[in-house]
Amino acid sequence: MDRRTSPKQHRCDHESLAQHEDDKMISQSPDAPSLEKQQYDDTQPPPAPNGGCRAWLQVAGAWTIMFNVLGLLNSYGQFESIYERDILKKETSSTIAWIGSTQFLICYLVCIFTGPLLDTGHLHLLLSAGTIVTVFGLMMTSLCHSYYQFFLSQTVVTGIGFGLVFLPASSVVSQWFSTRTPLAIGISVSGSSIGAVIYPIMLQRLTKHIGFPWTVRIIGFIVFTTMLFSAAVMRLRTPKNPKKRKIIDLGHFKDKLYLTACLSFFVNFLGLYVFYYFIALYATEVAGTDPALADYLLPILNAGSFFGRLIPNWLAGRYGLMNVQIVFGIISATLSFALLGIKSSGGVIAFAVVYGFVSAPYVSLPIPIVTSLSSDKSVWATRLGMSFAIIGFGALIGSPVAGAILGGDRQNGNWTGLIVWCGVMFSTSTVILTLVRTMKVGFKLWVKA
């Protein structure tokens, strides 16, 4: 990588210089490993600066990626409303829902391939290719008129583009922080909450004035412009390692902690996004909410998740990643079951805000939890990619299963079954993660884990 620096870069480097002084003193001490030994372990970077201009620029770059990727993925409920009312009104709701759920799966499955590429140092290749593919998919979506066209462009092409840039955003930030990792990741993932507020409102408002095709093209221009910023500022700290890696290294699953944690996240995603897809329908069918107001429930829910990305992650840095995740898992399960008694518009709005907050850690905390279970930083991206693929299947299966539980008769839908499904998934996921914690630190309650 070109090491020429501008005056601005000198200022960034100066901020983190003091944080490396202690590490230099240690390396010069008689007890430090010899230079010859250090050279054999060239896959491990020096200690993370845990702050400074360059480190926080990685957070800003990742924030922008999350704004676009998870922001648009979490906005699919608005796309679905437009398709059901107009463009694809001859298709069933279940059929249309597969566009969004499969897009989630493809995004997460692509992470299996991007993980090894990122571990070998190809960050900017992934960012460049992902940006081009994503924007191309959005532009093609603006030209679609039939179901198979939307599935190919929005689900497959855009999903692949999302997957190429999603893992770098999740992995790079972890390389630049140590004790502040949960907070830094929480800040970066909070971009998804802002995107999932802005994009649905754009779709709702602009489609009425300039039409769906030009609305999607404007979204494509926004994605392209903002992704240029991410490509300009994001850098890897792990040295390039030309060693070839397996796309799927099943050896990682021999780590029981990692495997069980992945199972916990998979079970959670079976229920996590159900309310994202069905909360507006529940409001109109059960609570009697005006449809115009119900259209804003998804942005309201995503707005609540903004602080849910920040506060729990800050707490996790102080009290332990899994400790905080388990507590919020219990709260999420309890809140899910509480929806059984909510039958008013005001109650549903309050539920959307609170649910967005308490369920948000399930998006922001799995990343540092996975990296905390591996001391070898050179395989972080590979492990994250494999865990995202497992999570993707949960996201794919969960909402269609919930829709099948609800049934085709919306007037007499099985809302009790749908709600119980979500509550049970949260509860089961929390029990499994509690098992991971017990395997790691035992039955000690007041231990940071």
Protein backbone atom coordinates (compact mmCIF):
# COMPACT_ATOMS: atom_id res chain seq x y z
CA MET A 1 0.00 0.00 0.00
CA ASP A 2 1.30 3.49 -0.78
CA ARG A 3 2.63 5.01 2.47
CA ARG A 4 2.80 8.61 1.22
CA THR A 5 0.87 10.78 3.61
CA SER A 6 -0.72 14.19 3.42
CA PRO A 7 -0.61 16.74 6.31
CA LYS A 8 -4.08 15.53 7.32
CA GLN A 9 -2.86 11.94 7.47
CA HIS A 10 0.13 13.07 9.58
CA ARG A 11 -2.33 14.53 12.09
CA CYS A 12 -4.28 11.25 12.15
CA ASP A 13 -1.08 9.26 12.67
CA HIS A 14 0.08 11.64 15.41
CA GLU A 15 -3.14 11.03 17.39
CA SER A 16 -2.44 7.30 17.58
CA LEU A 17 1.37 7.58 17.97
CA ALA A 18 1.23 8.04 21.74
CA GLN A 19 -0.96 4.95 22.06
CA HIS A 20 1.82 2.82 20.52
CA GLU A 21 4.67 4.09 22.73
CA ASP A 22 4.06 1.51 25.43
CA ASP A 23 4.04 -1.25 22.82
CA LYS A 24 7.41 -0.04 21.50
CA MET A 25 8.88 -0.02 25.00
CA ILE A 26 7.66 -3.56 25.56
CA SER A 27 9.12 -4.74 22.26
CA GLN A 28 12.52 -3.31 23.32
CA SER A 29 12.54 -5.00 26.72
CA PRO A 30 14.68 -8.12 27.34
CA ASP A 31 11.55 -10.20 27.94
CA ALA A 32 9.95 -9.28 24.62
CA PRO A 33 9.87 -11.83 21.77
CA SER A 34 12.81 -11.56 19.41
CA LEU A 35 12.40 -9.90 16.02
CA GLU A 36 13.04 -13.25 14.38
CA LYS A 37 10.10 -14.80 16.24
CA GLN A 38 7.85 -11.86 15.48
CA GLN A 39 8.55 -12.22 11.77
CA TYR A 40 7.17 -15.75 11.79
CA ASP A 41 3.81 -14.42 12.98
CA ASP A 42 3.36 -11.74 10.36
CA THR A 43 -0.39 -12.32 10.16
CA GLN A 44 -0.93 -10.62 13.51
CA PRO A 45 -0.96 -6.80 13.44
CA PRO A 46 0.44 -4.69 16.29
CA PRO A 47 -1.96 -3.84 19.12
CA ALA A 48 -5.02 -1.89 17.94
CA PRO A 49 -4.82 1.89 18.48
CA ASN A 50 -8.32 1.79 20.06
CA GLY A 51 -9.01 5.31 18.88
CA GLY A 52 -7.53 8.17 16.87
CA CYS A 53 -8.49 9.79 13.59
CA ARG A 54 -7.74 6.85 11.30
CA ALA A 55 -9.56 4.39 13.54
CA TRP A 56 -12.71 6.50 13.71
CA LEU A 57 -12.58 7.01 9.93
CA GLN A 58 -13.05 3.24 9.63
CA VAL A 59 -16.18 3.58 11.75
CA ALA A 60 -17.43 6.38 9.47
CA GLY A 61 -16.78 4.27 6.37
CA ALA A 62 -18.50 1.23 7.87
CA TRP A 63 -21.43 3.44 9.00
CA THR A 64 -21.94 4.49 5.37
CA ILE A 65 -21.93 0.88 4.17
CA MET A 66 -24.44 -0.16 6.83
CA PHE A 67 -26.58 2.87 5.92
CA ASN A 68 -26.90 1.46 2.41
CA VAL A 69 -26.83 -2.32 2.88
CA LEU A 70 -28.86 -2.98 6.02
CA GLY A 71 -30.76 0.26 5.48
CA LEU A 72 -32.14 -1.03 2.18
CA LEU A 73 -32.55 -4.63 3.38
CA ASN A 74 -34.59 -3.44 6.35
CA SER A 75 -36.64 -1.21 4.04
CA TYR A 76 -37.99 -4.07 1.97
CA GLY A 77 -41.35 -3.83 3.72
CA GLN A 78 -41.90 -0.54 1.86
CA PHE A 79 -40.86 -2.11 -1.46
CA GLU A 80 -43.32 -4.93 -0.77
CA SER A 81 -46.16 -2.48 -0.16
CA ILE A 82 -45.49 -0.80 -3.51
CA TYR A 83 -45.32 -4.14 -5.33
CA GLU A 84 -48.56 -5.40 -3.74
CA ARG A 85 -50.50 -2.23 -4.53
CA ASP A 86 -49.28 -1.62 -8.05
CA ILE A 87 -46.45 -3.28 -9.97
CA LEU A 88 -46.92 -6.90 -8.83
CA LYS A 89 -50.51 -6.75 -7.60
CA LYS A 90 -51.33 -10.03 -9.36
CA GLU A 91 -48.80 -11.89 -7.18
CA THR A 92 -49.54 -13.12 -3.65
CA SER A 93 -47.99 -11.47 -0.60
CA SER A 94 -46.08 -14.65 0.19
CA THR A 95 -44.58 -14.75 -3.29
CA ILE A 96 -43.52 -11.10 -3.12
CA ALA A 97 -41.99 -11.63 0.34
CA TRP A 98 -39.50 -14.09 -1.14
CA ILE A 99 -37.81 -11.22 -3.00
CA GLY A 100 -36.77 -9.63 0.30
CA SER A 101 -36.04 -12.75 2.36
CA THR A 102 -33.94 -14.34 -0.40
CA GLN A 103 -32.04 -11.08 -0.83
CA PHE A 104 -31.06 -11.34 2.85
CA LEU A 105 -29.85 -14.90 2.30
CA ILE A 106 -27.80 -14.07 -0.79
CA CYS A 107 -26.17 -11.11 0.96
CA TYR A 108 -25.13 -13.29 3.89
CA LEU A 109 -24.12 -16.29 1.74
CA VAL A 110 -21.76 -14.14 -0.34
CA CYS A 111 -19.91 -13.40 2.92
CA ILE A 112 -18.58 -16.98 2.80
CA PHE A 113 -16.57 -16.01 -0.29
CA THR A 114 -15.65 -12.46 0.78
CA GLY A 115 -14.24 -13.64 4.13
CA PRO A 116 -11.16 -15.41 2.73
CA LEU A 117 -10.63 -12.58 0.21
CA LEU A 118 -10.67 -10.01 2.99
CA ASP A 119 -8.30 -12.08 5.14
CA THR A 120 -5.82 -12.04 2.24
CA GLY A 121 -5.99 -8.24 2.00
CA HIS A 122 -8.38 -7.53 -0.90
CA LEU A 123 -10.46 -4.87 0.84
CA HIS A 124 -10.69 -2.34 -1.97
CA LEU A 125 -11.36 -4.98 -4.59
CA LEU A 126 -14.43 -6.01 -2.60
CA LEU A 127 -15.57 -2.42 -2.00
CA SER A 128 -15.18 -1.46 -5.68
CA ALA A 129 -16.84 -4.56 -7.07
CA GLY A 130 -19.63 -4.44 -4.48
CA THR A 131 -20.44 -0.81 -5.24
CA ILE A 132 -20.60 -1.40 -8.99
CA VAL A 133 -22.75 -4.53 -8.67
CA THR A 134 -25.12 -2.93 -6.16
CA VAL A 135 -25.70 0.20 -8.24
CA PHE A 136 -26.14 -1.89 -11.40
CA GLY A 137 -28.75 -4.03 -9.62
CA LEU A 138 -30.67 -0.97 -8.44
CA MET A 139 -30.66 0.58 -11.92
CA MET A 140 -31.94 -2.68 -13.39
CA THR A 141 -34.64 -2.81 -10.68
CA SER A 142 -35.88 0.58 -11.85
CA LEU A 143 -36.55 -0.96 -15.28
CA CYS A 144 -38.42 -4.07 -14.08
CA HIS A 145 -42.08 -4.88 -14.75
CA SER A 146 -42.48 -8.58 -13.92
CA TYR A 147 -41.75 -10.81 -10.94
CA TYR A 148 -38.81 -12.73 -12.39
CA GLN A 149 -37.16 -9.44 -13.40
CA PHE A 150 -37.41 -8.08 -9.86
CA PHE A 151 -36.10 -11.36 -8.45
CA LEU A 152 -33.07 -11.35 -10.73
CA SER A 153 -32.18 -7.67 -10.34
CA GLN A 154 -33.17 -6.81 -6.77
CA THR A 155 -32.76 -10.20 -5.11
CA VAL A 156 -29.80 -11.75 -6.94
CA VAL A 157 -27.73 -8.89 -8.36
CA THR A 158 -28.24 -6.35 -5.58
CA GLY A 159 -27.98 -9.11 -2.98
CA ILE A 160 -24.55 -10.11 -4.34
CA GLY A 161 -23.44 -6.48 -4.30
CA PHE A 162 -24.56 -6.10 -0.70
CA GLY A 163 -22.67 -9.25 0.29
CA LEU A 164 -19.40 -8.01 -1.25
CA VAL A 165 -19.32 -4.88 0.93
CA PHE A 166 -21.18 -6.04 4.06
CA LEU A 167 -18.44 -8.23 5.56
CA PRO A 168 -15.68 -5.60 5.15
CA ALA A 169 -17.83 -3.13 7.07
CA SER A 170 -18.31 -5.69 9.83
CA SER A 171 -14.71 -6.88 10.02
CA VAL A 172 -12.44 -3.90 9.44
CA VAL A 173 -13.68 -1.89 12.44
CA SER A 174 -12.75 -4.74 14.80
CA GLN A 175 -9.12 -4.51 13.67
CA TRP A 176 -8.76 -0.90 14.81
CA PHE A 177 -10.18 -1.17 18.34
CA SER A 178 -9.67 -3.29 21.45
CA THR A 179 -11.67 -2.29 24.53
CA ARG A 180 -13.85 0.06 22.47
CA THR A 181 -14.71 -2.57 19.85
CA PRO A 182 -18.37 -3.09 20.90
CA LEU A 183 -19.05 0.67 20.96
CA ALA A 184 -17.27 1.25 17.63
CA ILE A 185 -19.24 -1.55 15.96
CA GLY A 186 -22.46 -0.27 17.52
CA ILE A 187 -21.84 3.19 16.07
CA SER A 188 -21.06 1.77 12.63
CA VAL A 189 -24.13 -0.50 12.60
CA SER A 190 -26.35 2.42 13.69
CA GLY A 191 -26.07 3.60 10.09
CA SER A 192 -28.52 0.85 9.21
CA SER A 193 -31.15 2.43 11.45
CA ILE A 194 -30.82 5.81 9.75
CA GLY A 195 -30.91 4.23 6.30
CA ALA A 196 -33.96 2.17 7.23
CA VAL A 197 -35.75 5.38 8.25
CA ILE A 198 -34.76 7.51 5.25
CA TYR A 199 -35.15 4.96 2.42
CA PRO A 200 -38.74 3.86 3.24
CA ILE A 201 -39.87 7.49 3.53
CA MET A 202 -38.15 8.28 0.22
CA LEU A 203 -39.95 5.37 -1.44
CA GLN A 204 -43.28 6.40 0.02
CA ARG A 205 -43.04 10.11 -0.81
CA LEU A 206 -41.06 10.24 -4.06
CA THR A 207 -42.94 7.40 -5.76
CA LYS A 208 -46.11 9.50 -5.62
CA HIS A 209 -44.42 12.43 -7.38
CA ILE A 210 -41.79 11.07 -9.77
CA GLY A 211 -42.72 7.38 -9.97
CA PHE A 212 -41.06 4.20 -8.76
CA PRO A 213 -38.37 3.93 -11.50
CA TRP A 214 -36.83 7.35 -10.85
CA THR A 215 -37.11 6.92 -7.08
CA VAL A 216 -35.00 3.75 -7.28
CA ARG A 217 -32.51 5.48 -9.60
CA ILE A 218 -32.08 8.29 -7.08
CA ILE A 219 -31.44 5.67 -4.40
CA GLY A 220 -28.81 4.17 -6.71
CA PHE A 221 -27.08 7.55 -7.09
CA ILE A 222 -27.08 7.99 -3.30
CA VAL A 223 -25.55 4.53 -2.83
CA PHE A 224 -22.83 5.20 -5.41
CA THR A 225 -21.87 8.60 -3.96
CA THR A 226 -21.76 7.49 -0.35
CA MET A 227 -19.84 4.29 -1.13
CA LEU A 228 -17.07 6.36 -2.72
CA PHE A 229 -16.43 7.82 0.73
CA SER A 230 -16.14 4.36 2.27
CA ALA A 231 -13.67 3.21 -0.36
CA ALA A 232 -11.57 6.34 0.19
CA VAL A 233 -11.15 6.07 3.97
CA MET A 234 -11.26 2.36 4.86
CA ARG A 235 -7.96 0.53 5.43
CA LEU A 236 -6.92 -2.88 6.75
CA ARG A 237 -4.51 -3.21 9.68
CA THR A 238 -3.85 -6.92 9.15
CA PRO A 239 -0.85 -7.38 6.81
CA LYS A 240 -1.57 -8.94 3.44
CA ASN A 241 -1.32 -12.71 3.67
CA PRO A 242 -1.07 -14.41 0.26
CA LYS A 243 -1.71 -17.82 1.81
CA LYS A 244 -4.63 -19.53 0.08
CA ARG A 245 -7.65 -20.16 2.30
CA LYS A 246 -10.58 -22.50 2.08
CA ILE A 247 -13.88 -20.85 1.20
CA ILE A 248 -15.61 -22.96 3.83
CA ASP A 249 -13.20 -24.13 6.53
CA LEU A 250 -15.20 -26.70 8.47
CA GLY A 251 -12.35 -26.91 10.93
CA HIS A 252 -13.70 -23.77 12.60
CA PHE A 253 -16.80 -25.69 13.63
CA LYS A 254 -14.63 -27.87 15.84
CA ASP A 255 -14.62 -24.85 18.15
CA LYS A 256 -17.67 -25.65 20.25
CA LEU A 257 -18.03 -22.07 21.51
CA TYR A 258 -18.09 -20.67 17.97
CA LEU A 259 -20.45 -23.36 16.67
CA THR A 260 -22.92 -22.95 19.54
CA ALA A 261 -22.86 -19.15 19.22
CA CYS A 262 -23.70 -19.48 15.50
CA LEU A 263 -26.61 -21.75 16.41
CA SER A 264 -27.90 -19.11 18.84
CA PHE A 265 -27.80 -16.39 16.18
CA PHE A 266 -29.48 -18.66 13.60
CA VAL A 267 -32.40 -19.40 15.95
CA ASN A 268 -32.80 -15.71 16.78
CA PHE A 269 -32.99 -14.66 13.13
CA LEU A 270 -35.86 -17.12 12.67
CA GLY A 271 -37.96 -14.61 14.60
CA LEU A 272 -36.09 -11.31 14.57
CA TYR A 273 -37.38 -9.83 11.31
CA VAL A 274 -40.93 -11.18 11.48
CA PHE A 275 -42.23 -8.02 13.13
CA TYR A 276 -40.37 -5.89 10.58
CA TYR A 277 -42.48 -7.51 7.85
CA PHE A 278 -45.81 -7.91 9.66
CA ILE A 279 -46.10 -5.04 12.17
CA ALA A 280 -47.94 -2.76 9.71
CA LEU A 281 -50.39 -5.53 8.82
CA TYR A 282 -50.95 -6.32 12.50
CA ALA A 283 -51.68 -2.65 13.15
CA THR A 284 -54.34 -2.41 10.44
CA GLU A 285 -55.93 -5.84 10.89
CA VAL A 286 -55.87 -6.16 14.69
CA ALA A 287 -55.45 -2.67 16.15
CA GLY A 288 -57.56 -0.87 13.53
CA THR A 289 -54.77 1.58 12.69
CA ASP A 290 -55.24 3.90 9.73
CA PRO A 291 -53.22 2.52 6.76
CA ALA A 292 -51.53 5.90 6.24
CA LEU A 293 -50.19 5.77 9.79
CA ALA A 294 -49.35 2.06 9.56
CA ASP A 295 -46.98 2.82 6.64
CA TYR A 296 -44.78 4.74 9.10
CA LEU A 297 -44.49 1.90 11.62
CA LEU A 298 -41.45 0.40 9.88
CA PRO A 299 -39.50 3.70 9.96
CA ILE A 300 -40.61 4.16 13.59
CA LEU A 301 -39.34 0.68 14.47
CA ASN A 302 -36.03 1.35 12.72
CA ALA A 303 -35.72 4.71 14.46
CA GLY A 304 -36.01 2.92 17.80
CA SER A 305 -33.21 0.58 16.75
CA PHE A 306 -30.77 3.52 16.38
CA PHE A 307 -30.22 3.85 20.12
CA GLY A 308 -30.45 0.07 20.40
CA ARG A 309 -27.25 -0.16 18.36
CA LEU A 310 -25.41 2.31 20.61
CA ILE A 311 -26.41 1.95 24.27
CA PRO A 312 -26.29 -1.87 24.53
CA ASN A 313 -22.93 -1.94 22.73
CA TRP A 314 -21.55 0.65 25.14
CA LEU A 315 -22.81 -1.44 28.04
CA ALA A 316 -21.27 -4.55 26.46
CA GLY A 317 -17.85 -2.92 26.55
CA ARG A 318 -18.22 -2.44 30.31
CA TYR A 319 -20.11 -5.54 31.42
CA GLY A 320 -19.44 -8.16 28.74
CA LEU A 321 -20.75 -8.94 25.27
CA MET A 322 -22.73 -12.06 26.05
CA ASN A 323 -23.96 -10.72 29.39
CA VAL A 324 -25.65 -7.78 27.68
CA GLN A 325 -26.92 -9.88 24.76
CA ILE A 326 -28.55 -12.36 27.14
CA VAL A 327 -30.29 -9.60 29.11
CA PHE A 328 -31.68 -7.99 25.94
CA GLY A 329 -32.68 -11.43 24.66
CA ILE A 330 -34.82 -11.96 27.76
CA ILE A 331 -36.39 -8.51 27.33
CA SER A 332 -37.06 -9.12 23.61
CA ALA A 333 -38.77 -12.45 24.33
CA THR A 334 -40.91 -10.89 27.04
CA LEU A 335 -41.88 -7.98 24.79
CA SER A 336 -42.80 -10.34 21.95
CA PHE A 337 -45.25 -12.22 24.15
CA ALA A 338 -46.60 -8.87 25.42
CA LEU A 339 -47.86 -8.05 21.92
CA LEU A 340 -50.60 -10.62 22.51
CA GLY A 341 -52.31 -8.07 24.75
CA ILE A 342 -51.75 -4.97 22.59
CA LYS A 343 -54.84 -4.13 20.54
CA SER A 344 -54.67 -0.32 20.12
CA SER A 345 -52.86 1.94 17.66
CA GLY A 346 -50.98 3.75 20.43
CA GLY A 347 -49.90 0.45 21.92
CA VAL A 348 -48.60 -0.84 18.58
CA ILE A 349 -46.62 2.38 18.01
CA ALA A 350 -45.08 2.09 21.47
CA PHE A 351 -44.32 -1.57 20.81
CA ALA A 352 -42.55 -0.68 17.53
CA VAL A 353 -40.30 1.86 19.25
CA VAL A 354 -39.38 -0.40 22.17
CA TYR A 355 -38.98 -3.53 20.02
CA GLY A 356 -36.67 -1.65 17.67
CA PHE A 357 -34.51 -0.71 20.66
CA VAL A 358 -34.34 -4.04 22.54
CA SER A 359 -33.93 -6.25 19.44
CA ALA A 360 -31.21 -4.09 17.86
CA PRO A 361 -28.29 -5.75 19.70
CA TYR A 362 -28.98 -8.93 17.73
CA VAL A 363 -27.60 -7.10 14.70
CA SER A 364 -24.69 -5.23 16.32
CA LEU A 365 -23.40 -7.60 19.02
CA PRO A 366 -22.94 -10.90 17.11
CA ILE A 367 -19.97 -9.35 15.26
CA PRO A 368 -17.82 -8.65 18.35
CA ILE A 369 -19.04 -11.87 19.98
CA VAL A 370 -17.74 -13.94 17.06
CA THR A 371 -14.39 -12.10 16.96
CA SER A 372 -14.01 -12.39 20.75
CA LEU A 373 -14.20 -16.19 20.43
CA SER A 374 -11.10 -16.28 18.19
CA SER A 375 -7.65 -15.08 19.24
CA ASP A 376 -6.34 -15.41 15.67
CA LYS A 377 -7.19 -12.13 13.98
CA SER A 378 -6.12 -13.43 10.58
CA VAL A 379 -9.25 -15.62 10.36
CA TRP A 380 -11.79 -13.14 11.74
CA ALA A 381 -13.27 -12.35 8.34
CA THR A 382 -13.54 -16.03 7.40
CA ARG A 383 -15.31 -16.84 10.66
CA LEU A 384 -17.64 -13.86 10.32
CA GLY A 385 -18.48 -14.87 6.76
CA MET A 386 -19.39 -18.41 7.79
CA SER A 387 -21.51 -17.16 10.71
CA PHE A 388 -23.32 -14.66 8.45
CA ALA A 389 -24.16 -17.47 6.03
CA ILE A 390 -25.76 -19.43 8.88
CA ILE A 391 -27.65 -16.33 10.01
CA GLY A 392 -28.83 -15.77 6.43
CA PHE A 393 -30.68 -19.06 6.40
CA GLY A 394 -32.46 -17.98 9.58
CA ALA A 395 -33.50 -14.72 7.93
CA LEU A 396 -34.68 -16.64 4.83
CA ILE A 397 -36.77 -19.19 6.73
CA GLY A 398 -38.19 -17.13 9.58
CA SER A 399 -40.60 -14.75 7.86
CA PRO A 400 -42.11 -17.30 5.41
CA VAL A 401 -42.67 -19.71 8.31
CA ALA A 402 -44.35 -16.92 10.28
CA GLY A 403 -46.48 -16.11 7.22
CA ALA A 404 -47.50 -19.76 6.93
CA ILE A 405 -48.46 -19.75 10.63
CA LEU A 406 -50.53 -16.62 10.07
CA GLY A 407 -52.37 -18.25 7.19
CA GLY A 408 -53.85 -16.88 3.99
CA ASP A 409 -57.07 -15.58 5.56
CA ARG A 410 -55.99 -12.17 6.83
CA GLN A 411 -59.37 -11.49 8.41
CA ASN A 412 -58.99 -14.51 10.71
CA GLY A 413 -55.23 -14.87 10.73
CA ASN A 414 -53.44 -16.82 13.44
CA TRP A 415 -51.72 -13.81 15.00
CA THR A 416 -51.33 -15.63 18.31
CA GLY A 417 -49.28 -18.35 16.62
CA LEU A 418 -47.10 -15.81 14.80
CA ILE A 419 -46.37 -13.87 18.00
CA VAL A 420 -45.65 -17.01 20.00
CA TRP A 421 -43.28 -18.16 17.24
CA CYS A 422 -41.21 -14.96 17.66
CA GLY A 423 -41.23 -15.17 21.46
CA VAL A 424 -40.12 -18.80 21.43
CA MET A 425 -37.28 -18.06 18.99
CA PHE A 426 -35.98 -15.23 21.19
CA SER A 427 -36.24 -17.44 24.28
CA THR A 428 -34.50 -20.41 22.68
CA SER A 429 -31.73 -18.23 21.27
CA THR A 430 -31.12 -16.71 24.69
CA VAL A 431 -30.93 -20.12 26.35
CA ILE A 432 -28.35 -21.28 23.78
CA LEU A 433 -26.23 -18.15 24.23
CA THR A 434 -26.39 -18.65 28.00
CA LEU A 435 -24.95 -22.11 27.35
CA VAL A 436 -22.08 -20.52 25.38
CA ARG A 437 -21.37 -18.20 28.30
CA THR A 438 -21.40 -21.12 30.74
CA MET A 439 -19.01 -23.09 28.53
CA LYS A 440 -16.64 -20.11 28.48
CA VAL A 441 -16.62 -18.87 32.10
CA GLY A 442 -18.65 -21.43 34.07
CA PHE A 443 -21.57 -20.61 36.34
CA LYS A 444 -20.03 -17.38 37.69
CA LEU A 445 -22.62 -14.61 37.51
CA TRP A 446 -20.55 -11.49 38.13
CA VAL A 447 -17.94 -12.11 35.45
CA LYS A 448 -17.45 -10.03 32.33
CA ALA A 449 -18.13 -12.38 29.42
